[in-house]
XYZ file of C-alpha atoms in Angstrom:
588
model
C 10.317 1.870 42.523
C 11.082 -0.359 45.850
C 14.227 -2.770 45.845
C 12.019 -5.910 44.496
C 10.829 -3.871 41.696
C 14.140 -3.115 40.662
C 15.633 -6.495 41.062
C 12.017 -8.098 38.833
C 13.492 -5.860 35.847
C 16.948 -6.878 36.519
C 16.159 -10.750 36.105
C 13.849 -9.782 33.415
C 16.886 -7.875 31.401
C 19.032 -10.277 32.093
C 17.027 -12.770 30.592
C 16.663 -10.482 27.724
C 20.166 -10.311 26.968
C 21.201 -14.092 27.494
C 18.179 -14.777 24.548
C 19.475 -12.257 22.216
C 23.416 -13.553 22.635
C 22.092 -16.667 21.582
C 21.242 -14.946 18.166
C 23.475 -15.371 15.756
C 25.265 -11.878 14.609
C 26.392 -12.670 11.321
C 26.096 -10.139 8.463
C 24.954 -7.302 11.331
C 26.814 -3.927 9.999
C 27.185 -0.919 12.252
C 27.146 2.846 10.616
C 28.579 5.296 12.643
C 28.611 9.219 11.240
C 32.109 10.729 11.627
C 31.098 14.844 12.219
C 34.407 16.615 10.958
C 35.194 13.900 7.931
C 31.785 14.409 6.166
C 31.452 10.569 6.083
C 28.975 7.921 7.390
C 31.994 5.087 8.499
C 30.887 1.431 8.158
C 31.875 -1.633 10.623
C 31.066 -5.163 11.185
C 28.567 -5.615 13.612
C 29.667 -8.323 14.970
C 33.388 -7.583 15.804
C 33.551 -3.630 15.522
C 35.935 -4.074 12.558
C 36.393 -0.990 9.780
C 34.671 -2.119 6.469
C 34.876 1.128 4.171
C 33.531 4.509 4.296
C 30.331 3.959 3.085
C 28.518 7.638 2.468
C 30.612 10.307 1.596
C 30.136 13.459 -0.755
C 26.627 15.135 -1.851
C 27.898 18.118 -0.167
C 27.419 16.609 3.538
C 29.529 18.467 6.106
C 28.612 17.616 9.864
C 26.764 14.531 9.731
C 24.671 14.019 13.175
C 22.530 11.211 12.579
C 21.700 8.360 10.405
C 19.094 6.171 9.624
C 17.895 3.720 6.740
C 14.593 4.724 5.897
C 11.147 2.273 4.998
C 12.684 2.026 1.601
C 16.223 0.862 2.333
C 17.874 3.774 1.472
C 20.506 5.529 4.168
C 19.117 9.112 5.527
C 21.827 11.176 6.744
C 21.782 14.357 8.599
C 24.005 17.101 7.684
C 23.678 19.535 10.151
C 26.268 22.278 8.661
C 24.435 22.542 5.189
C 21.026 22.346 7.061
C 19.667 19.367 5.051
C 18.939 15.811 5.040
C 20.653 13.502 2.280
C 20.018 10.488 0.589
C 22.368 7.641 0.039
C 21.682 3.951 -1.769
C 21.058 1.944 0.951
C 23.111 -0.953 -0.786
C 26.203 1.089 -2.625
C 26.165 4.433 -0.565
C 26.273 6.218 -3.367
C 24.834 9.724 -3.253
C 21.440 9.816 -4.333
C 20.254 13.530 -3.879
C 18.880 15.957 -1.338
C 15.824 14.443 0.617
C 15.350 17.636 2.352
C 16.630 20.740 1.110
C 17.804 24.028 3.300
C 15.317 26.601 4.608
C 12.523 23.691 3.788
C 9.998 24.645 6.087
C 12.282 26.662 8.275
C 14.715 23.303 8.194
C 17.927 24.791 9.846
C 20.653 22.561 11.486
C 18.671 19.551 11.473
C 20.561 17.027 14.453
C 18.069 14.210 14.858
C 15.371 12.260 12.931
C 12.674 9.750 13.069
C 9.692 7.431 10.901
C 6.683 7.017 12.400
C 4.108 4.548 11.492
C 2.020 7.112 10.113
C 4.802 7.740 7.077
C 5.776 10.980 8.331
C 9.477 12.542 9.119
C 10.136 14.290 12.319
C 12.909 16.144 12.153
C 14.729 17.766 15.175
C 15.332 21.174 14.165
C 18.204 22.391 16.180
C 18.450 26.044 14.726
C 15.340 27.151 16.169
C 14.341 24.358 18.905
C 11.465 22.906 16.892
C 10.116 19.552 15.615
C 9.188 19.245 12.096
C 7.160 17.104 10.197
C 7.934 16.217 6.732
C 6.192 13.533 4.204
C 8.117 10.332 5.245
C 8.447 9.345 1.067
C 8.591 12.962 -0.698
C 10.215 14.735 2.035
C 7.100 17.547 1.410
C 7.324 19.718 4.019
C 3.619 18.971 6.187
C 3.965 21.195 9.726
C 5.672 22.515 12.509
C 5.433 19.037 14.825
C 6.339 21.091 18.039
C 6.360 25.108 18.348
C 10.165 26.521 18.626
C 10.582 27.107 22.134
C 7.589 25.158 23.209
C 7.864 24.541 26.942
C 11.681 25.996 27.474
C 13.508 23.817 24.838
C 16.112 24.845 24.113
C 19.512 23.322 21.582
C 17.411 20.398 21.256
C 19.412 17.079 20.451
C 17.754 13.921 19.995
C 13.728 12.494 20.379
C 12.852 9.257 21.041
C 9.112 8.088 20.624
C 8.592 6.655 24.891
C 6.329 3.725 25.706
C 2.915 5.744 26.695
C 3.240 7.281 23.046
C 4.521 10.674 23.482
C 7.478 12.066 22.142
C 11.132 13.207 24.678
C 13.221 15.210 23.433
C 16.452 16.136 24.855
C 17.648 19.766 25.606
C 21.803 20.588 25.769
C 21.706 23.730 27.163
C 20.369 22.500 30.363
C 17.259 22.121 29.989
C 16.654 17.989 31.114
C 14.409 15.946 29.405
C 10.838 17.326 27.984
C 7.759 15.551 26.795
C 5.169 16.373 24.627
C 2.013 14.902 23.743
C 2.565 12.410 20.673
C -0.556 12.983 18.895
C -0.261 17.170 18.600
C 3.535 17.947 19.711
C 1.819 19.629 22.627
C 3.879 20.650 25.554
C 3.293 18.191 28.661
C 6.075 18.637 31.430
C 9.475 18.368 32.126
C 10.093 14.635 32.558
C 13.568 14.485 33.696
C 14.622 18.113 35.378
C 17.977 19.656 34.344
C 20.246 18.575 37.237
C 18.771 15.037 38.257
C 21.695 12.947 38.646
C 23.804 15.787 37.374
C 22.493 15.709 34.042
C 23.572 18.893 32.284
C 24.176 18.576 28.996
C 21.618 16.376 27.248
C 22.661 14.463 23.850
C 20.984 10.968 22.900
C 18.811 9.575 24.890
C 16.994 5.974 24.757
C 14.337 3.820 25.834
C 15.777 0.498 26.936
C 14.675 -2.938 26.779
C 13.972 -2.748 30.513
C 11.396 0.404 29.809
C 13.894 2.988 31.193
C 15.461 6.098 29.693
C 18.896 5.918 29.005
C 20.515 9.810 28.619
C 23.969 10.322 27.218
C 25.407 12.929 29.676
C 27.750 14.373 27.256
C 29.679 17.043 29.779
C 29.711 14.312 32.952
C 31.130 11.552 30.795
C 28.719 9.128 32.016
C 25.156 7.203 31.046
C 22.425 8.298 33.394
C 19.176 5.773 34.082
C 15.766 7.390 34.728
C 12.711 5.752 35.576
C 10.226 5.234 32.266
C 7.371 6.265 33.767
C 7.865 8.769 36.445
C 11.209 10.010 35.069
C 13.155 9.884 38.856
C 16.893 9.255 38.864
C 17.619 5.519 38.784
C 21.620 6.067 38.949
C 24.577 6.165 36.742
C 24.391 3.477 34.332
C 26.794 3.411 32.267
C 30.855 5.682 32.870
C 34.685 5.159 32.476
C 36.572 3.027 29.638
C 37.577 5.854 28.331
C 34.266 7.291 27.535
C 34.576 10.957 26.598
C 32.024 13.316 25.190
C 29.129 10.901 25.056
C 26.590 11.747 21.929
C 25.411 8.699 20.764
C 23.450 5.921 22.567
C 21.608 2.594 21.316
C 21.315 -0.907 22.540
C 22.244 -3.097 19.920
C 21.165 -6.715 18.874
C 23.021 -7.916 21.036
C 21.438 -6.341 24.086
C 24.392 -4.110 25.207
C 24.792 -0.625 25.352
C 26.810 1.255 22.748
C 28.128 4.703 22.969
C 29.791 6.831 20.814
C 32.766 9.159 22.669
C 32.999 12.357 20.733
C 36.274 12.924 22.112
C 37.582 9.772 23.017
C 37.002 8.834 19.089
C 35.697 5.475 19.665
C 32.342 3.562 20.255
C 31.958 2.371 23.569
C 30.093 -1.053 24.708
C 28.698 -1.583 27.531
C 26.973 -4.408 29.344
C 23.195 -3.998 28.680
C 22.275 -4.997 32.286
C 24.651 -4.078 34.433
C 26.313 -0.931 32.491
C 29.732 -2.501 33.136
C 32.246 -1.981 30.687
C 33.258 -4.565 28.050
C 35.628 -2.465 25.985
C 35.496 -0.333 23.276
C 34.304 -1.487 20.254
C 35.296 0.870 17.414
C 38.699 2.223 17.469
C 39.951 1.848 14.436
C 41.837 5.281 14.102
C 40.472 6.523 11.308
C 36.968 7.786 13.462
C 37.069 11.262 14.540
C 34.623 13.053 16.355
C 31.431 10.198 16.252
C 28.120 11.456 16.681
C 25.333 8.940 16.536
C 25.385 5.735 14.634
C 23.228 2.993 13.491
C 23.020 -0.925 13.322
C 21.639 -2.012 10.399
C 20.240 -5.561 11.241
C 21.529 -9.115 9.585
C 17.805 -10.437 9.510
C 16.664 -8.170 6.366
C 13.365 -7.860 5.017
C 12.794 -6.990 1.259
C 9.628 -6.573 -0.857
C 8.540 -6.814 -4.388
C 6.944 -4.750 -4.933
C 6.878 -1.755 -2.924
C 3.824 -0.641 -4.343
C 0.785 -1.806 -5.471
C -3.008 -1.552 -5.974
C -5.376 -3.039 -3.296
C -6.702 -6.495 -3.594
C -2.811 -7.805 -4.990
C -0.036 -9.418 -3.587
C 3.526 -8.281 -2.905
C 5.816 -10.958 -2.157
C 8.217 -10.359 0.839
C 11.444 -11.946 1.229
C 13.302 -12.532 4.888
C 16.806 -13.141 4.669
C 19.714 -13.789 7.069
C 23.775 -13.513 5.673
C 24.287 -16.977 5.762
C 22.257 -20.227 6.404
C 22.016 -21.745 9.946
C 22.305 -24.843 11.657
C 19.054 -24.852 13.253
C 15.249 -23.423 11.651
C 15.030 -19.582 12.700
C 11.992 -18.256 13.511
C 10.980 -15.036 12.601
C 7.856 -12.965 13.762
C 5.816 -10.991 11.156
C 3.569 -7.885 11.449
C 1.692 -5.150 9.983
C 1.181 -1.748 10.744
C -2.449 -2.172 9.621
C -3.883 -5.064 8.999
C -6.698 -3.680 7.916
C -4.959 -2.704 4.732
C -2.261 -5.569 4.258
C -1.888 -8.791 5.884
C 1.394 -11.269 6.804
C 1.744 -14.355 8.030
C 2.059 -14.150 12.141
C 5.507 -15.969 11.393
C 7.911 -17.838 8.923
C 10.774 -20.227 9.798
C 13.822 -19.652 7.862
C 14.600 -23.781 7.424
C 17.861 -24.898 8.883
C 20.543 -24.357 6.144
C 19.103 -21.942 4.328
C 19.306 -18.198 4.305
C 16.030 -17.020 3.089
C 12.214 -17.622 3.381
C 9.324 -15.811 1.090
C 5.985 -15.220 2.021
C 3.258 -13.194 0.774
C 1.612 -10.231 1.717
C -1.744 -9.698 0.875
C -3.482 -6.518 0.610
C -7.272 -4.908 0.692
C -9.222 -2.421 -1.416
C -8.624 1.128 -0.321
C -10.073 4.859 -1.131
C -6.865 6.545 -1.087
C -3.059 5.551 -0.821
C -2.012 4.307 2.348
C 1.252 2.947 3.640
C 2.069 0.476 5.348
C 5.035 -0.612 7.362
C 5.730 -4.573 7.138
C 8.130 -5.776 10.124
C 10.065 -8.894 10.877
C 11.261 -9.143 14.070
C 13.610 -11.342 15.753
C 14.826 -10.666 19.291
C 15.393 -6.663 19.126
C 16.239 -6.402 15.394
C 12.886 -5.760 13.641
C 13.965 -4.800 9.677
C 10.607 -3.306 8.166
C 9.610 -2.051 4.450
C 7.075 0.664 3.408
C 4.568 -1.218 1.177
C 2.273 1.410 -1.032
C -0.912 0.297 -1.303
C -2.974 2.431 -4.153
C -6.426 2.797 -4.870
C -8.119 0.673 -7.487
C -9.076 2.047 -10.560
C -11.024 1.283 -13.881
C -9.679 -1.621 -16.252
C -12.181 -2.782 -18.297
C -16.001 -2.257 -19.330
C -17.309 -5.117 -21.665
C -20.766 -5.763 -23.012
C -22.374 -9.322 -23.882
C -22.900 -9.175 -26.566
C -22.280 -5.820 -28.275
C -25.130 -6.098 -30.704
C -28.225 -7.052 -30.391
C -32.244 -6.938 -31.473
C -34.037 -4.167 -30.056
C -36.294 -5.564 -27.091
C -33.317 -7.723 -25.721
C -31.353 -7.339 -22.668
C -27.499 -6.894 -22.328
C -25.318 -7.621 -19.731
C -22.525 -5.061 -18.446
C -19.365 -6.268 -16.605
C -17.514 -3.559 -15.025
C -13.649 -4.239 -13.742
C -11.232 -3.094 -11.719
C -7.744 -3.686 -11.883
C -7.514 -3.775 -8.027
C -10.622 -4.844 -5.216
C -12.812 -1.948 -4.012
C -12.600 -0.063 -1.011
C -14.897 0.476 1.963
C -18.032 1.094 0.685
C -17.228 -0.522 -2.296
C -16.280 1.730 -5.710
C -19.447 3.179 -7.223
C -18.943 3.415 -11.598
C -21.167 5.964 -12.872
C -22.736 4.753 -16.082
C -24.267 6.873 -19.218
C -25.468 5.472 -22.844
C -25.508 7.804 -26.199
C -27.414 4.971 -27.705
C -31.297 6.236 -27.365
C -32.264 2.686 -27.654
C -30.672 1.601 -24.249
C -31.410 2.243 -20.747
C -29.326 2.093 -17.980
C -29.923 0.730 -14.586
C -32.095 3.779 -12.597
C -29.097 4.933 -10.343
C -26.970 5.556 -13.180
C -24.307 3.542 -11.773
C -23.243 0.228 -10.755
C -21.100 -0.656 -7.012
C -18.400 -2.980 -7.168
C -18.307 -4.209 -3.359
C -15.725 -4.079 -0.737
C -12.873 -6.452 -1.705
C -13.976 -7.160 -5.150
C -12.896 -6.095 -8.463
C -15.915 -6.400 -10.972
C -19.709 -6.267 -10.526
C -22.753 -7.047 -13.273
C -25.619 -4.586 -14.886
C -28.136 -5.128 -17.658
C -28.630 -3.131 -20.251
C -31.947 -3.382 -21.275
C -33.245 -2.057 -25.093
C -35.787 -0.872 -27.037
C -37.228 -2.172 -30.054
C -36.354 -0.159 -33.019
C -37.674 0.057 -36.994
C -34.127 0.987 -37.535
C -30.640 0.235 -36.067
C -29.512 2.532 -33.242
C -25.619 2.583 -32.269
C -23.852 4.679 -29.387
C -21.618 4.274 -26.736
C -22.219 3.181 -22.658
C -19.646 4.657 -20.950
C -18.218 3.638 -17.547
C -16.096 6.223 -14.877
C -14.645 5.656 -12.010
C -12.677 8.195 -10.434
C -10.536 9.442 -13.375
C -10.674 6.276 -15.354
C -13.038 6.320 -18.340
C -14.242 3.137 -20.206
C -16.440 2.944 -23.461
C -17.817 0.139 -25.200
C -20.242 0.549 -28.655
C -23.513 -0.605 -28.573
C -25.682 -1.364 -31.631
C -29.638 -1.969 -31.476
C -31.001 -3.544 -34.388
C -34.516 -3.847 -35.741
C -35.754 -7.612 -35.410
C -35.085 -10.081 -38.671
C -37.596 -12.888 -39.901
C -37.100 -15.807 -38.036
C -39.171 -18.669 -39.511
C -42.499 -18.705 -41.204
C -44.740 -21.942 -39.938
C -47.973 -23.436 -42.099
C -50.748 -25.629 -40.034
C -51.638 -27.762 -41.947
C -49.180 -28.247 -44.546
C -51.580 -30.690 -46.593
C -55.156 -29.094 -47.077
C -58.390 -30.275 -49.857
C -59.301 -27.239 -52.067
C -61.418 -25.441 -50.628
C -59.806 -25.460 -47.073
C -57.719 -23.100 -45.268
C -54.661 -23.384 -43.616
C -52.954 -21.085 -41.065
C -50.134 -19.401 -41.273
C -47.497 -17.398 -38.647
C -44.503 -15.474 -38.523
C -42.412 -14.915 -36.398
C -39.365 -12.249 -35.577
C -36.239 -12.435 -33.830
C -37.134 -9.760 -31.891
C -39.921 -7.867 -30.877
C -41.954 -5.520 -33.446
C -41.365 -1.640 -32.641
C -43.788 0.780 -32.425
C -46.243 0.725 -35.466
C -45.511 -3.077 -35.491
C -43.531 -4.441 -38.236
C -44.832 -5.451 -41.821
C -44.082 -8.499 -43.277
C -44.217 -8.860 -46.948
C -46.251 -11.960 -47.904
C -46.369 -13.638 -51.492
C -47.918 -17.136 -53.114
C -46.394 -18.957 -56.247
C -50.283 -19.501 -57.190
C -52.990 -16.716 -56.505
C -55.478 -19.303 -58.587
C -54.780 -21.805 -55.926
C -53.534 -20.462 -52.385
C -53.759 -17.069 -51.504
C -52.661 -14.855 -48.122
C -56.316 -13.335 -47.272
C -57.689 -10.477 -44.092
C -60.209 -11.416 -41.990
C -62.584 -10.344 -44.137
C -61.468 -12.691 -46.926
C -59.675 -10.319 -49.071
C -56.333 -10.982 -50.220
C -53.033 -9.797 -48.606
C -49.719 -8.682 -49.559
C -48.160 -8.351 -45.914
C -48.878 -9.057 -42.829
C -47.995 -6.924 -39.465
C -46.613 -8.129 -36.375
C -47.871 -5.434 -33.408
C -45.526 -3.439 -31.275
C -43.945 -5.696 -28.772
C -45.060 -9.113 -29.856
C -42.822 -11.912 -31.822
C -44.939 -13.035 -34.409
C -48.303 -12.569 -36.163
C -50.522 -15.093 -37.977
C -52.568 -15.133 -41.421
C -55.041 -17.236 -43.262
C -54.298 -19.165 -46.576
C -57.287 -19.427 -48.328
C -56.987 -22.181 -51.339
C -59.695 -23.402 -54.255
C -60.252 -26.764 -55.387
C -57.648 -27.777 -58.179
C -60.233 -29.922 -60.035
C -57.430 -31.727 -60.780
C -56.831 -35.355 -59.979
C -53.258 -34.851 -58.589
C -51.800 -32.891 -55.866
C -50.899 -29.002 -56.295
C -47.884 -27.500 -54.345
C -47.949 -23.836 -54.060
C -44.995 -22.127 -52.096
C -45.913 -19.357 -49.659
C -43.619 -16.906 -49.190
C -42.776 -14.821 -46.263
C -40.139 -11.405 -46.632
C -38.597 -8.888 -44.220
C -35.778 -6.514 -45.226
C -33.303 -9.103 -47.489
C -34.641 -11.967 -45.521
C -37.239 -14.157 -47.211
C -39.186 -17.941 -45.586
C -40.575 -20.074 -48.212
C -43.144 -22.952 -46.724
C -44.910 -25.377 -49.782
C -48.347 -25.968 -48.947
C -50.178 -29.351 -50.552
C -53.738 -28.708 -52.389
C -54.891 -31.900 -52.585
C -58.030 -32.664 -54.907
């Protein structure tokens, strides 16, 4: 890189670290891991001052490294009992072993990471490895990168660079190596044991600036190497004391802090020009610091942290005390094609919170995703679970009905579908009911309930079973019942008819007839006068409605009264226990 180059990142740092003293620091906490008193230490961010000793016991002896994990809880090396611990990330009280010894060859574990894809890496010190581990079970998954691979060797710290691929940094001189970031495949030695002196590798960074910062633990000092090619840029960062360097970060402020191993203290440094400002931790009760970590004062909560597709969580943004002015703060998802945030919310001037929503898509299997707020450097994120739908509800309109009628199916989810939409397999008991042809119904992509019709049978007799609904191990059953059509109404034309006339008469059912039709019975108050006749003229005691039709009709043959008034005679129509009665008039 030529002088101009140089001097273009220079300005651009600077500006970098002007913006983000402008931020206020309020509420920031630093947690620094004190190796030989078994304790993760606590400090104000802001001023370096001791709070309390906020993760102690749970057996850890040699802590290395620690980190607050995607759901707020503090993740703690201990490098002496070959595990990684769990603390509550609010009380530091000891929660249980995250990782246990021996877990898939686990074995003086110095370093850790999250990646977006919800998986642990885990530098593996005892055997120069990288493991991966489930980032919310701890399940061991693979060997990350082979022991050995590519001369490692007393690997201490990785760091994810800018092109994607992961650098891990050897002690026992071994420089800098990179591997691919995809498959933990060897690549090359990026920075060369002895560039710039650099022996004995411990932390090493990416800076704001793009560069890689390397904690030269036996020269004392800070060494700068280009991000991309990996040449020697110069010392960056030396003196004030600084002894044993181990433990590197630039913190919200935009300086550089270091931990001094020996020199019991954290180290700041200016973030631009490496020049010392002091130390910032030396409280006298630190011995022995390894790494540390600032935990940020914009924080980021969500309720819940797990859900089913298609609902909402609601995320909260918070700073430790309101502000003067509005605070912007920039939102993001890991995959938006899962969840999706607002691209910002403004925490209002004198307040110290802000809520927004974050809405979520139909899946086919559970996915995380990481939800970040960022302002300046400190980006606080959460792990939001977000579940496949299943089955909530089948439901039938209505659940009884005459055979020959259709039925409408609603099928639910208690979440929207995922790609492809969710496809419910459907089955009847109920012989009088048919289901659509495919035997199944698709709720679509980002919905949570789709229609089907049931369509039936006629039937002499009622018919009752079950349509069932499943959807991957959800089952929902609803009973249907098919019953044989009723009488409906029984109609005359005319109503008024001379002796001697006929009139006509029809039926009709609530449903359609069955096979074999269905027989009305048919009976008159006066035979003498009116009587139910065939086509042929002889009289009738029922009448039939055919298979699939509504209604039937009938003659009414009457004889003249000879009588000078008016004769009623009532017809009378009966199916099952239901019975029509029309009056016909035989006038003289």
């Amino acid at each position: 890189m030529g002088i101009g180059g140089r001097r273009a990142v220079t300005a651009v740092a600077a500006g970098l670290a002007w913006a983000l003293s402008q931020l206020p620091a309020a509420g920031q906490e630093l947690f620094v891991c004190a190796f030989y008193s078994g304790a993760v230490r606590r400090y104000d961010g802001a001023t370096g001052t001791f709070i309390n000793v906020f993760a102690a016991g749970g057996g850890v002896n040699g802590p290395t490294f620690a980190a607050f994990g995607p759901d707020g809880d503090l993740y703690v090396s201990s490098y002496n009992t070959d595990q990684i611990l769990r603390y509550d990330g609010a009380t530091g009280a000891f929660k249980g072993v995250f990782i246990d010894a021996g877990e898939g060859g686990l074995d003086a574990p110095v370093h850790f990471a999250w990646r977006p894809d919800g998986r642990l890496y885990v530098v593996n010190n005892g055997n120069a490895s990288v493991l991966r581990f489930d980032g919310a079970t701890g399940a061991f998954i693979d060997t990350f990168v082979a022991p050995g691979s590519g001369g490692l060797v007393e690997p201490r710290s990785l760091a994810w660079g800018p092109d994607g691929n992961l650098y891990i940094s050897g002690f026992n001189n071994v420089g800098i190596k990179r591997y691919d970031g995809t498959t933990g495949a060897f690549l090359d030695t990026f920075v060369p044991y002895g560039s710039g002196g650099l022996t004995a590798a411990q932390d090493s960074t990416f800076g704001p600036d793009g560069n890689l910062y390397v904690a030269a633990f036996s020269k004392n000092q800070v060494l700068r190497f280009d991000g991309t090619t990996g040449a020697f840029l110069g010392v960056f960062a030396s003196g004030s004391g600084l002894s044993g360097p181990t433990g590197l970060a630039f913190g919200p402020d935009g300086h550089l802090y270091v931990s001094g191993h020996y020199s019991y203290r954290i180290h700041r440094f200016d973030g631009v020009s490496g020049a010392p400002m002091g130390d910032f931790v030396a409280d006298g009760g630190l011995t022995s610091p390894t790494r540390f970590v600032f935990r940020s004062a914009l924080r980021l909560s969500l309720t819940p942290t797990g859900l089913v597709g298609g609902r909402k969580a609601t995320a909260t943004v918070s700073i430790p005390s309101p502000l003067p002015d509005d605070l912007p703060v920039a939102l993001s998802s890991s995959d938006p094609t899962v969840a999706t945030v607002p691209a910002s919310v403004l925490i209002p001037a004198g307040q110290a919170f802000q809520t927004f929503k974050v809405s979520t898509k139909g899946v086919a299997a559970a996915t995380s995703v990481d939800v970040s707020a960022t302002r300046g450097i400190e980006t606080p994120r959460v792990r939001l679970l977000v579940k496949p739908a299943d089955l909530l509800s089948l439901s039938l309109t209505p659940t009884s009905t005459v055979g020959g009628k259709s039925v409408a199916g609603k099928v639910t989810l208690n979440g929207y579908a995922p790609p492809g939409g969710a496809v419910v397999a459907l089955a009847t008991t109920n012989p009088a009911a048919t289901l659509p042809p495919s035997g199944s119904v698709t709720v679509a992509q980002d919905r949570a309930s789709a229609f089907f019709t049931v369509r039936t049978a006629p039937v002499a007799a009622k018919k009752t079973g079950k349509v069932t609904a499943a959807y991957r191990s959800v089952t929902k059953s609803v009973t249907l019942t098919v019953t044989p059509p009723a009488l409906k109404s029984l109609s005359l034309n005319p109503s008024t008819v001379p002796g001697g006339s006929p009139s006509t008469r029809k039926v009709v059912l609530t449903g359609l007839a069955p096979a074999g039709g269905m027989a009305v019975a048919l009976a008159t108050s006066d035979g003498a006068v009116a009587q139910p006749v065939d086509g042929a003229g002889s009289p009738i005691s029922s009448v039939t409605v055919p298979a699939g039709q509504l209604s039937a009709s009938f003659t009414v043959r009457t004889q003249p009264t000879g009588s000078t008034s008016n004769v009623l005679v009532s017809i009378t129509a009966k199916l099952g226990t239901v019975s029509k009665s029309r009056t016909l008039t035989v006038t003289p």
